[in-house]
Amino acid sequence: MKILVPVKRVVDYNVKVRVKSDGTGVDLANVKMSMNPFDEIAVEEAIRLKEKGIATEIVVVSIGVQQSQETLRTALAMGADRAILVVTDVTTESLTVAKILAKVAAEEQPGLIILGKQAIDDDANQTGQMLAALLGWPQGTFASAVVPNGDRVAVTREVDGGLETVDLKLPAVVTTDLRLNEPRYASLPNIMKAKSKPLASKTPADYGVDPTPRLTITKVVEPAKRSAGTKVKTVDELIEKLKNAGAIA
Ligand code: AMP
């Protein structure tokens, strides 16, 4: 079974995000970019399925600026076999990404597509769901366990009340949650080997998709600054302060 894993290049999760002074978006100048953490989990899961002899080939795909190549190389260094970069300079919206991925899936015919549950830059949490709808495939979102069995896959989902397991017919779309696995680090020899793994370069036009954004971001603002706290000497003083602030009756 072939597994397709879409990976997105996003601002590294350790970076403190700064809003541009004109409020049109997030400042990306000189900011460390990395693979979306949920996508690292997706790549790791695909590699584990290959190690178990269930997957035969792992194809990673990224849609974005030319530098997304680095993200794909990271996935190749972790253990993916081949990469596809769909180059575009415009902001990638979920529907555009889902349409391109649907075309890639039609070409590649994977048995499973494993995406992150959300990209930590726009927190959209919808590409996997849109992709499953466009393909007419079953979906298991927020997965904390993925167990293929013949032509089916059991996906344990993290839901509000606990865990739910759905049994899907392959081919299917799965999105990863945090507890699915702990992604490996790429070793230096594998980073070197990844440089010679195949990476195909495409454009949205190759897939007949117009990437022009349909959404307009009207304003981006920083979260409100927290005001400084004060120290109190006694519990009575604390209660008095809370009463005055209207926090308790
Ligand atoms: P989102 O719906 O934007 O929160 O993204 C959910 C998942 O879709 C991500 O974790 C990725 O697996 C995939 N994805 C979103 N945007 C892209 C992109 N530009 N290139 C590749 N994969 C993407």
PDB file of C-alpha atoms and ligand atoms in Angstrom:
ATOM      1  CA  MET A   1       0.000   0.000   0.000  1.00  0.00           C
ATOM      2  CA  LYS A   2       1.223   3.467  -0.918  1.00  0.00           C
ATOM      3  CA  ILE A   3       0.802   6.229   1.678  1.00  0.00           C
ATOM      4  CA  LEU A   4       0.536   9.904   0.763  1.00  0.00           C
ATOM      5  CA  VAL A   5       1.526  12.408   3.450  1.00  0.00           C
ATOM      6  CA  PRO A   6       0.918  16.141   2.879  1.00  0.00           C
ATOM      7  CA  VAL A   7       3.363  18.298   4.874  1.00  0.00           C
ATOM      8  CA  LYS A   8       3.154  22.043   5.362  1.00  0.00           C
ATOM      9  CA  ARG A   9       5.972  24.523   6.013  1.00  0.00           C
ATOM     10  CA  VAL A  10       4.926  26.716   8.942  1.00  0.00           C
ATOM     11  CA  VAL A  11       6.495  29.087  11.476  1.00  0.00           C
ATOM     12  CA  ASP A  12       8.412  26.913  13.967  1.00  0.00           C
ATOM     13  CA  TYR A  13       6.330  26.215  17.060  1.00  0.00           C
ATOM     14  CA  ASN A  14       9.044  27.672  19.337  1.00  0.00           C
ATOM     15  CA  VAL A  15       9.000  31.058  17.603  1.00  0.00           C
ATOM     16  CA  LYS A  16       7.074  33.907  19.191  1.00  0.00           C
ATOM     17  CA  VAL A  17       4.872  35.061  16.342  1.00  0.00           C
ATOM     18  CA  ARG A  18       4.932  38.806  15.561  1.00  0.00           C
ATOM     19  CA  VAL A  19       2.098  40.576  13.791  1.00  0.00           C
ATOM     20  CA  LYS A  20       3.131  42.908  10.928  1.00  0.00           C
ATOM     21  CA  SER A  21       2.859  46.574  11.863  1.00  0.00           C
ATOM     22  CA  ASP A  22       0.125  47.166   9.252  1.00  0.00           C
ATOM     23  CA  GLY A  23      -1.977  44.322  10.722  1.00  0.00           C
ATOM     24  CA  THR A  24      -2.158  42.418   7.408  1.00  0.00           C
ATOM     25  CA  GLY A  25      -0.607  39.213   8.689  1.00  0.00           C
ATOM     26  CA  VAL A  26       2.244  37.569  10.535  1.00  0.00           C
ATOM     27  CA  ASP A  27       5.833  38.711   9.993  1.00  0.00           C
ATOM     28  CA  LEU A  28       7.756  35.923   8.246  1.00  0.00           C
ATOM     29  CA  ALA A  29      10.998  37.840   7.647  1.00  0.00           C
ATOM     30  CA  ASN A  30      13.975  36.001   9.194  1.00  0.00           C
ATOM     31  CA  VAL A  31      11.686  33.645  11.082  1.00  0.00           C
ATOM     32  CA  LYS A  32      12.586  29.968  11.578  1.00  0.00           C
ATOM     33  CA  MET A  33      10.241  27.765   9.569  1.00  0.00           C
ATOM     34  CA  SER A  34       9.704  24.029  10.171  1.00  0.00           C
ATOM     35  CA  MET A  35       7.430  21.153   9.303  1.00  0.00           C
ATOM     36  CA  ASN A  36       3.979  21.478  10.887  1.00  0.00           C
ATOM     37  CA  PRO A  37       4.258  19.318  14.077  1.00  0.00           C
ATOM     38  CA  PHE A  38       1.113  17.293  13.281  1.00  0.00           C
ATOM     39  CA  ASP A  39       2.610  16.498   9.864  1.00  0.00           C
ATOM     40  CA  GLU A  40       5.769  15.154  11.529  1.00  0.00           C
ATOM     41  CA  ILE A  41       3.437  12.788  13.391  1.00  0.00           C
ATOM     42  CA  ALA A  42       1.813  11.831  10.051  1.00  0.00           C
ATOM     43  CA  VAL A  43       5.222  11.103   8.456  1.00  0.00           C
ATOM     44  CA  GLU A  44       6.249   9.062  11.526  1.00  0.00           C
ATOM     45  CA  GLU A  45       3.045   7.004  11.361  1.00  0.00           C
ATOM     46  CA  ALA A  46       3.586   6.256   7.675  1.00  0.00           C
ATOM     47  CA  ILE A  47       7.185   5.176   8.390  1.00  0.00           C
ATOM     48  CA  ARG A  48       6.021   2.880  11.206  1.00  0.00           C
ATOM     49  CA  LEU A  49       3.479   1.293   8.840  1.00  0.00           C
ATOM     50  CA  LYS A  50       6.285   0.738   6.332  1.00  0.00           C
ATOM     51  CA  GLU A  51       8.506  -0.776   9.020  1.00  0.00           C
ATOM     52  CA  LYS A  52       5.646  -3.182   9.860  1.00  0.00           C
ATOM     53  CA  GLY A  53       5.517  -4.230   6.196  1.00  0.00           C
ATOM     54  CA  ILE A  54       2.052  -2.693   5.694  1.00  0.00           C
ATOM     55  CA  ALA A  55       3.128   0.294   3.582  1.00  0.00           C
ATOM     56  CA  THR A  56       5.323  -0.139   0.522  1.00  0.00           C
ATOM     57  CA  GLU A  57       6.022   3.474  -0.437  1.00  0.00           C
ATOM     58  CA  ILE A  58       5.672   6.848   1.280  1.00  0.00           C
ATOM     59  CA  VAL A  59       5.148   9.909  -0.915  1.00  0.00           C
ATOM     60  CA  VAL A  60       5.252  13.325   0.761  1.00  0.00           C
ATOM     61  CA  VAL A  61       3.747  16.400  -0.872  1.00  0.00           C
ATOM     62  CA  SER A  62       3.906  20.084  -0.020  1.00  0.00           C
ATOM     63  CA  ILE A  63       2.148  23.036  -1.603  1.00  0.00           C
ATOM     64  CA  GLY A  64       3.818  26.389  -1.092  1.00  0.00           C
ATOM     65  CA  VAL A  65       6.887  28.505  -1.740  1.00  0.00           C
ATOM     66  CA  GLN A  66      10.081  27.027  -3.198  1.00  0.00           C
ATOM     67  CA  GLN A  67      11.613  26.791   0.303  1.00  0.00           C
ATOM     68  CA  SER A  68       9.003  24.129   1.174  1.00  0.00           C
ATOM     69  CA  GLN A  69      11.580  21.870  -0.462  1.00  0.00           C
ATOM     70  CA  GLU A  70      13.449  21.951   2.883  1.00  0.00           C
ATOM     71  CA  THR A  71      10.350  20.626   4.651  1.00  0.00           C
ATOM     72  CA  LEU A  72      10.092  17.817   2.101  1.00  0.00           C
ATOM     73  CA  ARG A  73      13.801  16.987   2.531  1.00  0.00           C
ATOM     74  CA  THR A  74      13.211  16.709   6.287  1.00  0.00           C
ATOM     75  CA  ALA A  75      10.407  14.213   5.624  1.00  0.00           C
ATOM     76  CA  LEU A  76      12.684  12.290   3.231  1.00  0.00           C
ATOM     77  CA  ALA A  77      15.417  12.260   5.891  1.00  0.00           C
ATOM     78  CA  MET A  78      12.931  10.842   8.413  1.00  0.00           C
ATOM     79  CA  GLY A  79      12.226   7.972   5.995  1.00  0.00           C
ATOM     80  CA  ALA A  80       9.791   8.989   3.226  1.00  0.00           C
ATOM     81  CA  ASP A  81      10.710   7.640  -0.224  1.00  0.00           C
ATOM     82  CA  ARG A  82       9.771  10.378  -2.672  1.00  0.00           C
ATOM     83  CA  ALA A  83       8.515  13.966  -2.645  1.00  0.00           C
ATOM     84  CA  ILE A  84       6.321  16.248  -4.734  1.00  0.00           C
ATOM     85  CA  LEU A  85       6.588  20.031  -4.401  1.00  0.00           C
ATOM     86  CA  VAL A  86       3.718  22.063  -5.841  1.00  0.00           C
ATOM     87  CA  VAL A  87       5.210  25.545  -6.056  1.00  0.00           C
ATOM     88  CA  THR A  88       3.088  28.632  -5.498  1.00  0.00           C
ATOM     89  CA  ASP A  89       3.886  32.018  -3.982  1.00  0.00           C
ATOM     90  CA  VAL A  90       0.318  32.844  -3.015  1.00  0.00           C
ATOM     91  CA  THR A  91      -1.074  31.994   0.428  1.00  0.00           C
ATOM     92  CA  THR A  92      -2.365  28.434   0.303  1.00  0.00           C
ATOM     93  CA  GLU A  93      -5.977  28.127   1.385  1.00  0.00           C
ATOM     94  CA  SER A  94      -7.363  24.809   2.604  1.00  0.00           C
ATOM     95  CA  LEU A  95      -9.731  24.330  -0.340  1.00  0.00           C
ATOM     96  CA  THR A  96      -6.940  24.983  -2.867  1.00  0.00           C
ATOM     97  CA  VAL A  97      -4.681  22.527  -1.030  1.00  0.00           C
ATOM     98  CA  ALA A  98      -7.469  19.921  -0.852  1.00  0.00           C
ATOM     99  CA  LYS A  99      -8.182  20.278  -4.593  1.00  0.00           C
ATOM    100  CA  ILE A 100      -4.501  19.828  -5.487  1.00  0.00           C
ATOM    101  CA  LEU A 101      -4.150  16.875  -3.094  1.00  0.00           C
ATOM    102  CA  ALA A 102      -7.241  15.253  -4.651  1.00  0.00           C
ATOM    103  CA  LYS A 103      -5.540  15.455  -8.066  1.00  0.00           C
ATOM    104  CA  VAL A 104      -2.273  14.092  -6.650  1.00  0.00           C
ATOM    105  CA  ALA A 105      -4.255  11.235  -5.083  1.00  0.00           C
ATOM    106  CA  ALA A 106      -5.943  10.479  -8.417  1.00  0.00           C
ATOM    107  CA  GLU A 107      -2.486  10.207 -10.014  1.00  0.00           C
ATOM    108  CA  GLU A 108      -0.719   8.342  -7.205  1.00  0.00           C
ATOM    109  CA  GLN A 109      -3.597   6.070  -6.082  1.00  0.00           C
ATOM    110  CA  PRO A 110      -2.515   5.801  -2.417  1.00  0.00           C
ATOM    111  CA  GLY A 111      -4.302   3.401  -0.067  1.00  0.00           C
ATOM    112  CA  LEU A 112      -4.077   5.911   2.759  1.00  0.00           C
ATOM    113  CA  ILE A 113      -3.576   9.669   3.019  1.00  0.00           C
ATOM    114  CA  ILE A 114      -2.332  10.803   6.433  1.00  0.00           C
ATOM    115  CA  LEU A 115      -2.496  14.552   7.136  1.00  0.00           C
ATOM    116  CA  GLY A 116      -2.037  16.598  10.291  1.00  0.00           C
ATOM    117  CA  LYS A 117      -5.274  17.483  12.059  1.00  0.00           C
ATOM    118  CA  GLN A 118      -4.359  21.151  11.685  1.00  0.00           C
ATOM    119  CA  ALA A 119      -1.605  23.444  10.550  1.00  0.00           C
ATOM    120  CA  ILE A 120      -0.388  25.496  13.511  1.00  0.00           C
ATOM    121  CA  ASP A 121      -0.174  28.714  11.468  1.00  0.00           C
ATOM    122  CA  ASP A 122      -3.813  29.209  10.458  1.00  0.00           C
ATOM    123  CA  ASP A 123      -5.331  26.506  12.727  1.00  0.00           C
ATOM    124  CA  ALA A 124      -7.892  25.821   9.994  1.00  0.00           C
ATOM    125  CA  ASN A 125      -8.422  22.120  10.776  1.00  0.00           C
ATOM    126  CA  GLN A 126     -10.277  21.428   7.558  1.00  0.00           C
ATOM    127  CA  THR A 127      -7.956  20.287   4.746  1.00  0.00           C
ATOM    128  CA  GLY A 128      -8.270  16.560   5.563  1.00  0.00           C
ATOM    129  CA  GLN A 129     -12.046  16.787   5.820  1.00  0.00           C
ATOM    130  CA  MET A 130     -12.303  18.728   2.530  1.00  0.00           C
ATOM    131  CA  LEU A 131      -9.991  16.245   0.812  1.00  0.00           C
ATOM    132  CA  ALA A 132     -12.056  13.238   1.969  1.00  0.00           C
ATOM    133  CA  ALA A 133     -15.205  14.960   0.697  1.00  0.00           C
ATOM    134  CA  LEU A 134     -13.664  15.790  -2.701  1.00  0.00           C
ATOM    135  CA  LEU A 135     -12.438  12.193  -3.132  1.00  0.00           C
ATOM    136  CA  GLY A 136     -15.598  10.622  -1.680  1.00  0.00           C
ATOM    137  CA  TRP A 137     -13.365   8.601   0.683  1.00  0.00           C
ATOM    138  CA  PRO A 138     -14.053   7.729   4.342  1.00  0.00           C
ATOM    139  CA  GLN A 139     -12.222   9.814   6.950  1.00  0.00           C
ATOM    140  CA  GLY A 140     -10.901   9.227  10.468  1.00  0.00           C
ATOM    141  CA  THR A 141      -9.928  12.539  12.046  1.00  0.00           C
ATOM    142  CA  PHE A 142      -7.931  13.290  15.256  1.00  0.00           C
ATOM    143  CA  ALA A 143      -6.384   9.814  15.222  1.00  0.00           C
ATOM    144  CA  SER A 144      -4.575   8.445  18.283  1.00  0.00           C
ATOM    145  CA  ALA A 145      -4.235   4.955  16.763  1.00  0.00           C
ATOM    146  CA  VAL A 146      -4.230   3.737  13.148  1.00  0.00           C
ATOM    147  CA  VAL A 147      -4.465  -0.029  12.581  1.00  0.00           C
ATOM    148  CA  PRO A 148      -4.805  -1.215   8.976  1.00  0.00           C
ATOM    149  CA  ASN A 149      -6.243  -4.692   8.503  1.00  0.00           C
ATOM    150  CA  GLY A 150      -6.612  -5.985   4.933  1.00  0.00           C
ATOM    151  CA  ASP A 151      -8.786  -3.589   2.952  1.00  0.00           C
ATOM    152  CA  ARG A 152      -9.880  -1.716   6.102  1.00  0.00           C
ATOM    153  CA  VAL A 153      -8.318   0.531   8.731  1.00  0.00           C
ATOM    154  CA  ALA A 154      -9.396   0.997  12.370  1.00  0.00           C
ATOM    155  CA  VAL A 155      -8.874   4.591  13.496  1.00  0.00           C
ATOM    156  CA  THR A 156      -9.160   5.505  17.175  1.00  0.00           C
ATOM    157  CA  ARG A 157     -10.291   9.116  17.469  1.00  0.00           C
ATOM    158  CA  GLU A 158      -9.863  11.544  20.335  1.00  0.00           C
ATOM    159  CA  VAL A 159     -13.356  12.924  20.958  1.00  0.00           C
ATOM    160  CA  ASP A 160     -14.724  15.078  23.795  1.00  0.00           C
ATOM    161  CA  GLY A 161     -16.072  12.176  25.843  1.00  0.00           C
ATOM    162  CA  GLY A 162     -13.017   9.919  25.410  1.00  0.00           C
ATOM    163  CA  LEU A 163     -12.061   7.648  22.535  1.00  0.00           C
ATOM    164  CA  GLU A 164     -14.075   6.443  19.550  1.00  0.00           C
ATOM    165  CA  THR A 165     -12.903   3.792  17.073  1.00  0.00           C
ATOM    166  CA  VAL A 166     -14.152   3.915  13.493  1.00  0.00           C
ATOM    167  CA  ASP A 167     -13.647   1.138  10.961  1.00  0.00           C
ATOM    168  CA  LEU A 168     -12.992   2.586   7.491  1.00  0.00           C
ATOM    169  CA  LYS A 169     -12.779   0.988   4.081  1.00  0.00           C
ATOM    170  CA  LEU A 170      -9.551   1.792   2.232  1.00  0.00           C
ATOM    171  CA  PRO A 171      -8.647   4.042   0.525  1.00  0.00           C
ATOM    172  CA  ALA A 172      -9.213   6.487   3.355  1.00  0.00           C
ATOM    173  CA  VAL A 173      -8.125   9.843   4.771  1.00  0.00           C
ATOM    174  CA  VAL A 174      -6.722  10.029   8.318  1.00  0.00           C
ATOM    175  CA  THR A 175      -5.701  13.128  10.285  1.00  0.00           C
ATOM    176  CA  THR A 176      -3.273  12.865  13.193  1.00  0.00           C
ATOM    177  CA  ASP A 177      -3.673  13.989  16.798  1.00  0.00           C
ATOM    178  CA  LEU A 178      -0.832  14.679  19.228  1.00  0.00           C
ATOM    179  CA  ARG A 179      -0.866  11.324  21.012  1.00  0.00           C
ATOM    180  CA  LEU A 180      -0.603   9.126  17.890  1.00  0.00           C
ATOM    181  CA  ASN A 181       3.186   8.775  18.201  1.00  0.00           C
ATOM    182  CA  GLU A 182       6.429  10.595  18.943  1.00  0.00           C
ATOM    183  CA  PRO A 183       8.183  11.504  15.697  1.00  0.00           C
ATOM    184  CA  ARG A 184      11.815  10.444  15.281  1.00  0.00           C
ATOM    185  CA  TYR A 185      14.677  12.789  14.562  1.00  0.00           C
ATOM    186  CA  ALA A 186      16.444  12.350  11.244  1.00  0.00           C
ATOM    187  CA  SER A 187      19.986  10.994  11.684  1.00  0.00           C
ATOM    188  CA  LEU A 188      22.890  12.718   9.924  1.00  0.00           C
ATOM    189  CA  PRO A 189      23.459   9.819   7.461  1.00  0.00           C
ATOM    190  CA  ASN A 190      19.743   9.890   6.592  1.00  0.00           C
ATOM    191  CA  ILE A 191      19.858  13.678   6.080  1.00  0.00           C
ATOM    192  CA  MET A 192      22.685  13.100   3.596  1.00  0.00           C
ATOM    193  CA  LYS A 193      20.823  10.233   1.892  1.00  0.00           C
ATOM    194  CA  ALA A 194      17.675  12.374   1.597  1.00  0.00           C
ATOM    195  CA  LYS A 195      19.498  14.791  -0.693  1.00  0.00           C
ATOM    196  CA  SER A 196      19.481  12.215  -3.476  1.00  0.00           C
ATOM    197  CA  LYS A 197      15.899  10.974  -3.037  1.00  0.00           C
ATOM    198  CA  PRO A 198      13.533  11.995  -5.877  1.00  0.00           C
ATOM    199  CA  LEU A 199      11.726  15.336  -5.552  1.00  0.00           C
ATOM    200  CA  ALA A 200       9.367  16.316  -8.395  1.00  0.00           C
ATOM    201  CA  SER A 201       8.520  19.970  -8.919  1.00  0.00           C
ATOM    202  CA  LYS A 202       5.002  20.869 -10.106  1.00  0.00           C
ATOM    203  CA  THR A 203       2.689  23.872 -10.214  1.00  0.00           C
ATOM    204  CA  PRO A 204      -1.015  24.192  -9.344  1.00  0.00           C
ATOM    205  CA  ALA A 205      -1.653  24.620 -13.098  1.00  0.00           C
ATOM    206  CA  ASP A 206      -0.235  21.111 -13.683  1.00  0.00           C
ATOM    207  CA  TYR A 207      -3.210  19.891 -11.647  1.00  0.00           C
ATOM    208  CA  GLY A 208      -5.695  22.311 -13.247  1.00  0.00           C
ATOM    209  CA  VAL A 209      -6.164  24.247  -9.976  1.00  0.00           C
ATOM    210  CA  ASP A 210      -6.264  28.046  -9.725  1.00  0.00           C
ATOM    211  CA  PRO A 211      -4.558  28.971  -6.417  1.00  0.00           C
ATOM    212  CA  THR A 212      -5.859  32.569  -6.303  1.00  0.00           C
ATOM    213  CA  PRO A 213      -7.058  33.140  -2.703  1.00  0.00           C
ATOM    214  CA  ARG A 214     -10.820  33.440  -2.177  1.00  0.00           C
ATOM    215  CA  LEU A 215     -10.599  34.780   1.358  1.00  0.00           C
ATOM    216  CA  THR A 216      -9.455  38.242   2.436  1.00  0.00           C
ATOM    217  CA  ILE A 217      -7.829  38.669   5.826  1.00  0.00           C
ATOM    218  CA  THR A 218      -9.282  41.909   7.157  1.00  0.00           C
ATOM    219  CA  LYS A 219      -7.141  42.272  10.284  1.00  0.00           C
ATOM    220  CA  VAL A 220      -4.575  40.388  12.364  1.00  0.00           C
ATOM    221  CA  VAL A 221      -3.989  41.494  15.976  1.00  0.00           C
ATOM    222  CA  GLU A 222      -1.690  40.391  18.800  1.00  0.00           C
ATOM    223  CA  PRO A 223      -3.400  38.869  21.854  1.00  0.00           C
ATOM    224  CA  ALA A 224      -4.142  41.498  24.546  1.00  0.00           C
ATOM    225  CA  LYS A 225      -1.150  42.018  26.851  1.00  0.00           C
ATOM    226  CA  ARG A 226      -1.596  40.616  30.385  1.00  0.00           C
ATOM    227  CA  SER A 227      -1.438  43.328  33.024  1.00  0.00           C
ATOM    228  CA  ALA A 228       1.117  42.891  35.830  1.00  0.00           C
ATOM    229  CA  GLY A 229       0.004  40.996  38.943  1.00  0.00           C
ATOM    230  CA  THR A 230       0.284  42.136  42.571  1.00  0.00           C
ATOM    231  CA  LYS A 231       1.404  40.238  45.666  1.00  0.00           C
ATOM    232  CA  VAL A 232      -0.934  39.916  48.659  1.00  0.00           C
ATOM    233  CA  LYS A 233       0.137  39.155  52.229  1.00  0.00           C
ATOM    234  CA  THR A 234      -2.865  37.242  53.535  1.00  0.00           C
ATOM    235  CA  VAL A 235      -5.800  35.170  52.285  1.00  0.00           C
ATOM    236  CA  ASP A 236      -8.183  37.802  53.715  1.00  0.00           C
ATOM    237  CA  GLU A 237      -6.496  40.483  51.636  1.00  0.00           C
ATOM    238  CA  LEU A 238      -6.798  38.253  48.555  1.00  0.00           C
ATOM    239  CA  ILE A 239     -10.529  37.713  49.181  1.00  0.00           C
ATOM    240  CA  GLU A 240     -11.045  41.446  49.712  1.00  0.00           C
ATOM    241  CA  LYS A 241      -9.239  42.248  46.446  1.00  0.00           C
ATOM    242  CA  LEU A 242     -11.219  39.640  44.508  1.00  0.00           C
ATOM    243  CA  LYS A 243     -14.478  41.056  45.946  1.00  0.00           C
ATOM    244  CA  ASN A 244     -13.498  44.581  44.933  1.00  0.00           C
ATOM    245  CA  ALA A 245     -12.567  43.381  41.433  1.00  0.00           C
ATOM    246  CA  GLY A 246     -15.989  41.744  41.149  1.00  0.00           C
ATOM    247  CA  ALA A 247     -14.358  38.346  40.679  1.00  0.00           C
ATOM    248  CA  ILE A 248     -16.334  36.796  43.571  1.00  0.00           C
ATOM    249  CA  ALA A 249     -19.567  37.780  45.341  1.00  0.00           C
TER     250      ALA A 249
HETATM  251  P1  AMP B   1      -5.315  22.907   7.971  1.00  0.00           P
HETATM  252  O1  AMP B   1      -6.632  22.384   7.488  1.00  0.00           O
HETATM  253  O2  AMP B   1      -4.815  24.091   7.173  1.00  0.00           O
HETATM  254  O3  AMP B   1      -5.287  23.172   9.449  1.00  0.00           O
HETATM  255  O4  AMP B   1      -4.214  21.758   7.674  1.00  0.00           O
HETATM  256  C1  AMP B   1      -4.422  20.399   8.014  1.00  0.00           C
HETATM  257  C2  AMP B   1      -3.374  19.541   7.335  1.00  0.00           C
HETATM  258  O5  AMP B   1      -3.484  19.664   5.913  1.00  0.00           O
HETATM  259  C3  AMP B   1      -1.919  19.880   7.631  1.00  0.00           C
HETATM  260  O6  AMP B   1      -1.507  19.315   8.863  1.00  0.00           O
HETATM  261  C4  AMP B   1      -1.210  19.262   6.426  1.00  0.00           C
HETATM  262  O7  AMP B   1      -1.096  17.850   6.566  1.00  0.00           O
HETATM  263  C5  AMP B   1      -2.205  19.545   5.297  1.00  0.00           C
HETATM  264  N1  AMP B   1      -1.879  20.823   4.620  1.00  0.00           N
HETATM  265  C6  AMP B   1      -2.448  22.049   4.808  1.00  0.00           C
HETATM  266  N2  AMP B   1      -1.873  22.970   4.016  1.00  0.00           N
HETATM  267  C7  AMP B   1      -0.901  22.327   3.311  1.00  0.00           C
HETATM  268  C8  AMP B   1       0.046  22.720   2.322  1.00  0.00           C
HETATM  269  N3  AMP B   1       0.133  23.980   1.888  1.00  0.00           N
HETATM  270  N4  AMP B   1       0.882  21.763   1.814  1.00  0.00           N
HETATM  271  C9  AMP B   1       0.808  20.480   2.239  1.00  0.00           C
HETATM  272  N5  AMP B   1      -0.068  20.055   3.156  1.00  0.00           N
HETATM  273  C10 AMP B   1      -0.911  20.958   3.692  1.00  0.00           C
END
